[in-house]
Amino acid sequence: MRIGLVATGLQRIDARTATSDHASTRLRALIPSAGLARRGHGLLICSDRDLFDGAVDAHLSELDVLIVHKARLDLGARLDRARDAGVCVIVDLCDHVFLHPVLSAFYPGMLARADLITAATEAMAEVAGAHVDLPVRVIPDAVEGARGAPAARGSAWGSARSSAGEGVRCLWFGRPQNVAPLIDALPRIAAIP
């Protein structure tokens, strides 16, 4: 299968390797793409800017599927071009694009052009489902490492709980712009027995 992958914040390491300053792009797009490449699938990884500017137009008709992981630009016209070329379009959601002050202006139009929408969580799928009349499938984030049951650590990191009465110790994965909901939830988290 020939797969096109569109993401924002791409940084080229070399001709065959890319990274991103967005953790979600690394987790939801680049790690899975490496696995697809190992399985022999052809990949075209490009930035949302490359697709928007038409830099990959010549390759769109070569693709079987085009996956838009994350975009900061309105790619609607390019998604139309891909679909006109017979390419299946998938838009992946891991952010609440419907509330974002910029993304909410064009993401609904991009989603309407998709053949399928994927979401990182059930909650995100429910949000998307309320805004679109398309299938929304949940694909959880990629996880590297051995499967296992969570367990308290008794190493230099300490235990799952600090000394009695100190409460739960947390590690937050997110961006500074998204910290407000975590702060709002801290009293509920602290009350967890």
PDB file of C-alpha atoms in Angstrom:
ATOM      1  CA  MET A   1       0.000   0.000   0.000  1.00  0.00           C
ATOM      2  CA  ARG A   2       1.172   3.541  -0.729  1.00  0.00           C
ATOM      3  CA  ILE A   3       0.448   5.860   2.193  1.00  0.00           C
ATOM      4  CA  GLY A   4       0.760   9.615   2.375  1.00  0.00           C
ATOM      5  CA  LEU A   5       1.103  11.105   5.841  1.00  0.00           C
ATOM      6  CA  VAL A   6       0.572  14.804   6.515  1.00  0.00           C
ATOM      7  CA  ALA A   7       1.661  16.376   9.793  1.00  0.00           C
ATOM      8  CA  THR A   8       2.599  19.724  11.224  1.00  0.00           C
ATOM      9  CA  GLY A   9       5.912  20.665  12.784  1.00  0.00           C
ATOM     10  CA  LEU A  10       7.923  18.175  10.727  1.00  0.00           C
ATOM     11  CA  GLN A  11      11.674  18.403  10.949  1.00  0.00           C
ATOM     12  CA  ARG A  12      13.785  16.388   8.517  1.00  0.00           C
ATOM     13  CA  ILE A  13      16.677  14.450   9.974  1.00  0.00           C
ATOM     14  CA  ASP A  14      17.719  12.985   6.620  1.00  0.00           C
ATOM     15  CA  ALA A  15      16.085  11.924   3.361  1.00  0.00           C
ATOM     16  CA  ARG A  16      14.303   8.992   5.025  1.00  0.00           C
ATOM     17  CA  THR A  17      13.774  10.173   8.588  1.00  0.00           C
ATOM     18  CA  ALA A  18      11.684  12.928  10.140  1.00  0.00           C
ATOM     19  CA  THR A  19      10.726  14.041  13.615  1.00  0.00           C
ATOM     20  CA  SER A  20       8.378  16.731  14.913  1.00  0.00           C
ATOM     21  CA  ASP A  21       8.259  19.267  17.681  1.00  0.00           C
ATOM     22  CA  HIS A  22       4.732  17.967  18.399  1.00  0.00           C
ATOM     23  CA  ALA A  23       4.749  14.940  20.702  1.00  0.00           C
ATOM     24  CA  SER A  24       1.375  13.828  19.328  1.00  0.00           C
ATOM     25  CA  THR A  25       2.817  13.793  15.800  1.00  0.00           C
ATOM     26  CA  ARG A  26       5.701  11.616  16.931  1.00  0.00           C
ATOM     27  CA  LEU A  27       3.382   9.310  18.888  1.00  0.00           C
ATOM     28  CA  ARG A  28       0.388   9.059  16.540  1.00  0.00           C
ATOM     29  CA  ALA A  29       2.031   9.469  13.145  1.00  0.00           C
ATOM     30  CA  LEU A  30       5.790   8.986  12.984  1.00  0.00           C
ATOM     31  CA  ILE A  31       6.145   5.930  15.237  1.00  0.00           C
ATOM     32  CA  PRO A  32       3.324   4.079  13.419  1.00  0.00           C
ATOM     33  CA  SER A  33       4.743   5.130  10.026  1.00  0.00           C
ATOM     34  CA  ALA A  34       8.070   3.516  10.928  1.00  0.00           C
ATOM     35  CA  GLY A  35       6.187   0.283  11.603  1.00  0.00           C
ATOM     36  CA  LEU A  36       4.350   0.554   8.285  1.00  0.00           C
ATOM     37  CA  ALA A  37       7.654   1.076   6.462  1.00  0.00           C
ATOM     38  CA  ARG A  38       9.127  -2.026   8.149  1.00  0.00           C
ATOM     39  CA  ARG A  39       6.158  -3.967   6.795  1.00  0.00           C
ATOM     40  CA  GLY A  40       6.973  -2.835   3.257  1.00  0.00           C
ATOM     41  CA  HIS A  41       4.402  -0.090   2.727  1.00  0.00           C
ATOM     42  CA  GLY A  42       5.498   2.876   0.657  1.00  0.00           C
ATOM     43  CA  LEU A  43       5.378   6.172   2.541  1.00  0.00           C
ATOM     44  CA  LEU A  44       5.265   9.804   1.551  1.00  0.00           C
ATOM     45  CA  ILE A  45       5.626  11.925   4.687  1.00  0.00           C
ATOM     46  CA  CYS A  46       5.087  15.634   4.205  1.00  0.00           C
ATOM     47  CA  SER A  47       4.276  18.700   6.222  1.00  0.00           C
ATOM     48  CA  ASP A  48       0.922  20.423   6.078  1.00  0.00           C
ATOM     49  CA  ARG A  49       2.785  23.355   4.475  1.00  0.00           C
ATOM     50  CA  ASP A  50       4.146  21.087   1.688  1.00  0.00           C
ATOM     51  CA  LEU A  51       0.648  19.809   0.915  1.00  0.00           C
ATOM     52  CA  PHE A  52      -0.895  23.289   1.166  1.00  0.00           C
ATOM     53  CA  ASP A  53       1.702  24.791  -1.194  1.00  0.00           C
ATOM     54  CA  GLY A  54       1.250  21.986  -3.752  1.00  0.00           C
ATOM     55  CA  ALA A  55       4.790  20.654  -3.310  1.00  0.00           C
ATOM     56  CA  VAL A  56       3.534  17.041  -3.357  1.00  0.00           C
ATOM     57  CA  ASP A  57       0.726  17.397  -5.937  1.00  0.00           C
ATOM     58  CA  ALA A  58       2.670  15.318  -8.467  1.00  0.00           C
ATOM     59  CA  HIS A  59       2.653  12.370  -6.042  1.00  0.00           C
ATOM     60  CA  LEU A  60      -0.984  12.439  -4.882  1.00  0.00           C
ATOM     61  CA  SER A  61      -2.233  10.145  -7.653  1.00  0.00           C
ATOM     62  CA  GLU A  62       0.412   7.558  -6.643  1.00  0.00           C
ATOM     63  CA  LEU A  63      -1.135   7.143  -3.177  1.00  0.00           C
ATOM     64  CA  ASP A  64      -3.749   4.670  -1.996  1.00  0.00           C
ATOM     65  CA  VAL A  65      -4.500   6.605   1.163  1.00  0.00           C
ATOM     66  CA  LEU A  66      -3.695  10.066   2.512  1.00  0.00           C
ATOM     67  CA  ILE A  67      -3.738  10.477   6.290  1.00  0.00           C
ATOM     68  CA  VAL A  68      -3.873  13.975   7.727  1.00  0.00           C
ATOM     69  CA  HIS A  69      -2.591  13.621  11.251  1.00  0.00           C
ATOM     70  CA  LYS A  70      -2.395  17.257  12.225  1.00  0.00           C
ATOM     71  CA  ALA A  71      -2.676  20.428  10.184  1.00  0.00           C
ATOM     72  CA  ARG A  72      -2.440  24.110  11.013  1.00  0.00           C
ATOM     73  CA  LEU A  73      -3.531  25.126   7.505  1.00  0.00           C
ATOM     74  CA  ASP A  74      -6.771  24.651   5.569  1.00  0.00           C
ATOM     75  CA  LEU A  75      -6.031  21.638   3.371  1.00  0.00           C
ATOM     76  CA  GLY A  76      -9.575  21.323   2.018  1.00  0.00           C
ATOM     77  CA  ALA A  77      -8.694  22.050  -1.621  1.00  0.00           C
ATOM     78  CA  ARG A  78      -5.776  19.583  -1.500  1.00  0.00           C
ATOM     79  CA  LEU A  79      -7.982  16.900   0.029  1.00  0.00           C
ATOM     80  CA  ASP A  80     -10.435  17.445  -2.844  1.00  0.00           C
ATOM     81  CA  ARG A  81      -7.542  17.018  -5.286  1.00  0.00           C
ATOM     82  CA  ALA A  82      -6.505  13.761  -3.587  1.00  0.00           C
ATOM     83  CA  ARG A  83     -10.048  12.393  -3.602  1.00  0.00           C
ATOM     84  CA  ASP A  84     -10.447  13.361  -7.277  1.00  0.00           C
ATOM     85  CA  ALA A  85      -7.333  11.237  -7.918  1.00  0.00           C
ATOM     86  CA  GLY A  86      -9.019   8.244  -6.230  1.00  0.00           C
ATOM     87  CA  VAL A  87      -7.102   8.509  -2.953  1.00  0.00           C
ATOM     88  CA  CYS A  88      -8.856   7.527   0.281  1.00  0.00           C
ATOM     89  CA  VAL A  89      -8.613  10.425   2.757  1.00  0.00           C
ATOM     90  CA  ILE A  90      -8.386   9.850   6.508  1.00  0.00           C
ATOM     91  CA  VAL A  91      -8.260  12.693   9.034  1.00  0.00           C
ATOM     92  CA  ASP A  92      -6.894  11.844  12.478  1.00  0.00           C
ATOM     93  CA  LEU A  93      -7.997  13.819  15.539  1.00  0.00           C
ATOM     94  CA  CYS A  94      -6.158  14.033  18.822  1.00  0.00           C
ATOM     95  CA  ASP A  95      -7.017  17.678  19.535  1.00  0.00           C
ATOM     96  CA  HIS A  96     -10.388  19.328  20.121  1.00  0.00           C
ATOM     97  CA  VAL A  97     -10.324  21.204  16.821  1.00  0.00           C
ATOM     98  CA  PHE A  98     -13.957  22.287  17.198  1.00  0.00           C
ATOM     99  CA  LEU A  99     -13.147  24.644  20.081  1.00  0.00           C
ATOM    100  CA  HIS A 100      -9.794  25.933  18.876  1.00  0.00           C
ATOM    101  CA  PRO A 101     -10.032  29.608  17.828  1.00  0.00           C
ATOM    102  CA  VAL A 102      -8.173  29.050  14.520  1.00  0.00           C
ATOM    103  CA  LEU A 103      -8.655  25.371  13.677  1.00  0.00           C
ATOM    104  CA  SER A 104     -12.425  25.488  14.187  1.00  0.00           C
ATOM    105  CA  ALA A 105     -12.672  27.780  11.156  1.00  0.00           C
ATOM    106  CA  PHE A 106     -11.482  25.131   8.685  1.00  0.00           C
ATOM    107  CA  TYR A 107     -11.277  21.685  10.305  1.00  0.00           C
ATOM    108  CA  PRO A 108     -15.015  20.938   9.926  1.00  0.00           C
ATOM    109  CA  GLY A 109     -14.640  21.461   6.158  1.00  0.00           C
ATOM    110  CA  MET A 110     -11.592  19.200   6.055  1.00  0.00           C
ATOM    111  CA  LEU A 111     -13.418  16.538   8.056  1.00  0.00           C
ATOM    112  CA  ALA A 112     -16.353  16.677   5.656  1.00  0.00           C
ATOM    113  CA  ARG A 113     -13.946  15.773   2.838  1.00  0.00           C
ATOM    114  CA  ALA A 114     -12.642  12.667   4.645  1.00  0.00           C
ATOM    115  CA  ASP A 115     -13.650   9.114   3.894  1.00  0.00           C
ATOM    116  CA  LEU A 116     -12.922   8.183   7.499  1.00  0.00           C
ATOM    117  CA  ILE A 117     -12.052  10.023  10.695  1.00  0.00           C
ATOM    118  CA  THR A 118      -9.877   8.480  13.386  1.00  0.00           C
ATOM    119  CA  ALA A 119      -9.680   9.694  16.974  1.00  0.00           C
ATOM    120  CA  ALA A 120      -7.225   9.067  19.794  1.00  0.00           C
ATOM    121  CA  THR A 121      -9.885   8.336  22.422  1.00  0.00           C
ATOM    122  CA  GLU A 122     -13.552   7.393  22.778  1.00  0.00           C
ATOM    123  CA  ALA A 123     -14.221  10.874  24.171  1.00  0.00           C
ATOM    124  CA  MET A 124     -12.663  12.536  21.109  1.00  0.00           C
ATOM    125  CA  ALA A 125     -14.647  10.194  18.842  1.00  0.00           C
ATOM    126  CA  GLU A 126     -17.867  11.259  20.587  1.00  0.00           C
ATOM    127  CA  VAL A 127     -16.984  14.933  20.141  1.00  0.00           C
ATOM    128  CA  ALA A 128     -16.187  14.412  16.454  1.00  0.00           C
ATOM    129  CA  GLY A 129     -19.312  12.318  15.937  1.00  0.00           C
ATOM    130  CA  ALA A 130     -21.445  15.219  17.168  1.00  0.00           C
ATOM    131  CA  HIS A 131     -19.965  17.454  14.431  1.00  0.00           C
ATOM    132  CA  VAL A 132     -19.706  15.179  11.387  1.00  0.00           C
ATOM    133  CA  ASP A 133     -21.796  12.636   9.541  1.00  0.00           C
ATOM    134  CA  LEU A 134     -18.948  10.213   8.860  1.00  0.00           C
ATOM    135  CA  PRO A 135     -17.547   7.115  10.512  1.00  0.00           C
ATOM    136  CA  VAL A 136     -15.205   7.883  13.436  1.00  0.00           C
ATOM    137  CA  ARG A 137     -12.915   5.066  14.557  1.00  0.00           C
ATOM    138  CA  VAL A 138     -10.819   5.052  17.711  1.00  0.00           C
ATOM    139  CA  ILE A 139      -7.136   4.266  17.260  1.00  0.00           C
ATOM    140  CA  PRO A 140      -5.325   4.649  20.587  1.00  0.00           C
ATOM    141  CA  ASP A 141      -1.850   6.123  20.752  1.00  0.00           C
ATOM    142  CA  ALA A 142       1.065   3.884  19.862  1.00  0.00           C
ATOM    143  CA  VAL A 143       2.915   2.491  22.863  1.00  0.00           C
ATOM    144  CA  GLU A 144       6.422   1.143  22.662  1.00  0.00           C
ATOM    145  CA  GLY A 145       7.652  -1.444  25.111  1.00  0.00           C
ATOM    146  CA  ALA A 146       6.421  -4.639  26.672  1.00  0.00           C
ATOM    147  CA  ARG A 147       2.822  -4.916  27.780  1.00  0.00           C
ATOM    148  CA  GLY A 148       2.316  -5.292  31.468  1.00  0.00           C
ATOM    149  CA  ALA A 149       0.094  -4.376  34.339  1.00  0.00           C
ATOM    150  CA  PRO A 150       0.821  -1.021  35.949  1.00  0.00           C
ATOM    151  CA  ALA A 151       2.719  -1.363  39.183  1.00  0.00           C
ATOM    152  CA  ALA A 152       4.039   0.970  41.840  1.00  0.00           C
ATOM    153  CA  ARG A 153       7.724   1.718  41.422  1.00  0.00           C
ATOM    154  CA  GLY A 154       9.974   1.208  44.380  1.00  0.00           C
ATOM    155  CA  SER A 155      13.111   2.649  42.810  1.00  0.00           C
ATOM    156  CA  ALA A 156      14.844   5.987  42.961  1.00  0.00           C
ATOM    157  CA  TRP A 157      11.618   7.467  41.648  1.00  0.00           C
ATOM    158  CA  GLY A 158       9.905   6.494  44.876  1.00  0.00           C
ATOM    159  CA  SER A 159       6.646   4.675  45.193  1.00  0.00           C
ATOM    160  CA  ALA A 160       3.348   5.484  43.515  1.00  0.00           C
ATOM    161  CA  ARG A 161       2.571   7.551  46.581  1.00  0.00           C
ATOM    162  CA  SER A 162       5.027   9.636  48.477  1.00  0.00           C
ATOM    163  CA  SER A 163       5.109   9.595  52.237  1.00  0.00           C
ATOM    164  CA  ALA A 164       1.780   9.285  53.986  1.00  0.00           C
ATOM    165  CA  GLY A 165      -0.387  12.332  53.476  1.00  0.00           C
ATOM    166  CA  GLU A 166       1.534  13.734  50.499  1.00  0.00           C
ATOM    167  CA  GLY A 167      -1.013  12.542  47.939  1.00  0.00           C
ATOM    168  CA  VAL A 168      -0.667  11.218  44.431  1.00  0.00           C
ATOM    169  CA  ARG A 169       2.437  12.018  42.363  1.00  0.00           C
ATOM    170  CA  CYS A 170       1.655  12.657  38.699  1.00  0.00           C
ATOM    171  CA  LEU A 171       3.534  13.003  35.469  1.00  0.00           C
ATOM    172  CA  TRP A 172       1.710  15.236  33.000  1.00  0.00           C
ATOM    173  CA  PHE A 173       2.077  14.854  29.245  1.00  0.00           C
ATOM    174  CA  GLY A 174       0.897  17.991  27.523  1.00  0.00           C
ATOM    175  CA  ARG A 175       1.543  21.514  26.387  1.00  0.00           C
ATOM    176  CA  PRO A 176       1.495  24.691  28.495  1.00  0.00           C
ATOM    177  CA  GLN A 177      -1.611  25.841  26.607  1.00  0.00           C
ATOM    178  CA  ASN A 178      -3.481  22.767  27.879  1.00  0.00           C
ATOM    179  CA  VAL A 179      -2.576  22.944  31.560  1.00  0.00           C
ATOM    180  CA  ALA A 180      -5.745  24.760  32.731  1.00  0.00           C
ATOM    181  CA  PRO A 181      -7.986  21.629  32.660  1.00  0.00           C
ATOM    182  CA  LEU A 182      -5.337  19.725  34.638  1.00  0.00           C
ATOM    183  CA  ILE A 183      -5.173  22.461  37.254  1.00  0.00           C
ATOM    184  CA  ASP A 184      -8.976  22.444  37.473  1.00  0.00           C
ATOM    185  CA  ALA A 185      -8.915  18.653  38.012  1.00  0.00           C
ATOM    186  CA  LEU A 186      -6.217  18.647  40.728  1.00  0.00           C
ATOM    187  CA  PRO A 187      -8.686  18.697  43.658  1.00  0.00           C
ATOM    188  CA  ARG A 188     -10.490  15.629  42.213  1.00  0.00           C
ATOM    189  CA  ILE A 189      -7.174  13.889  41.566  1.00  0.00           C
ATOM    190  CA  ALA A 190      -5.940  14.636  45.086  1.00  0.00           C
ATOM    191  CA  ALA A 191      -9.103  13.052  46.510  1.00  0.00           C
ATOM    192  CA  ILE A 192      -8.403   9.683  44.857  1.00  0.00           C
ATOM    193  CA  PRO A 193      -7.895   7.129  47.645  1.00  0.00           C
TER     194      PRO A 193
END
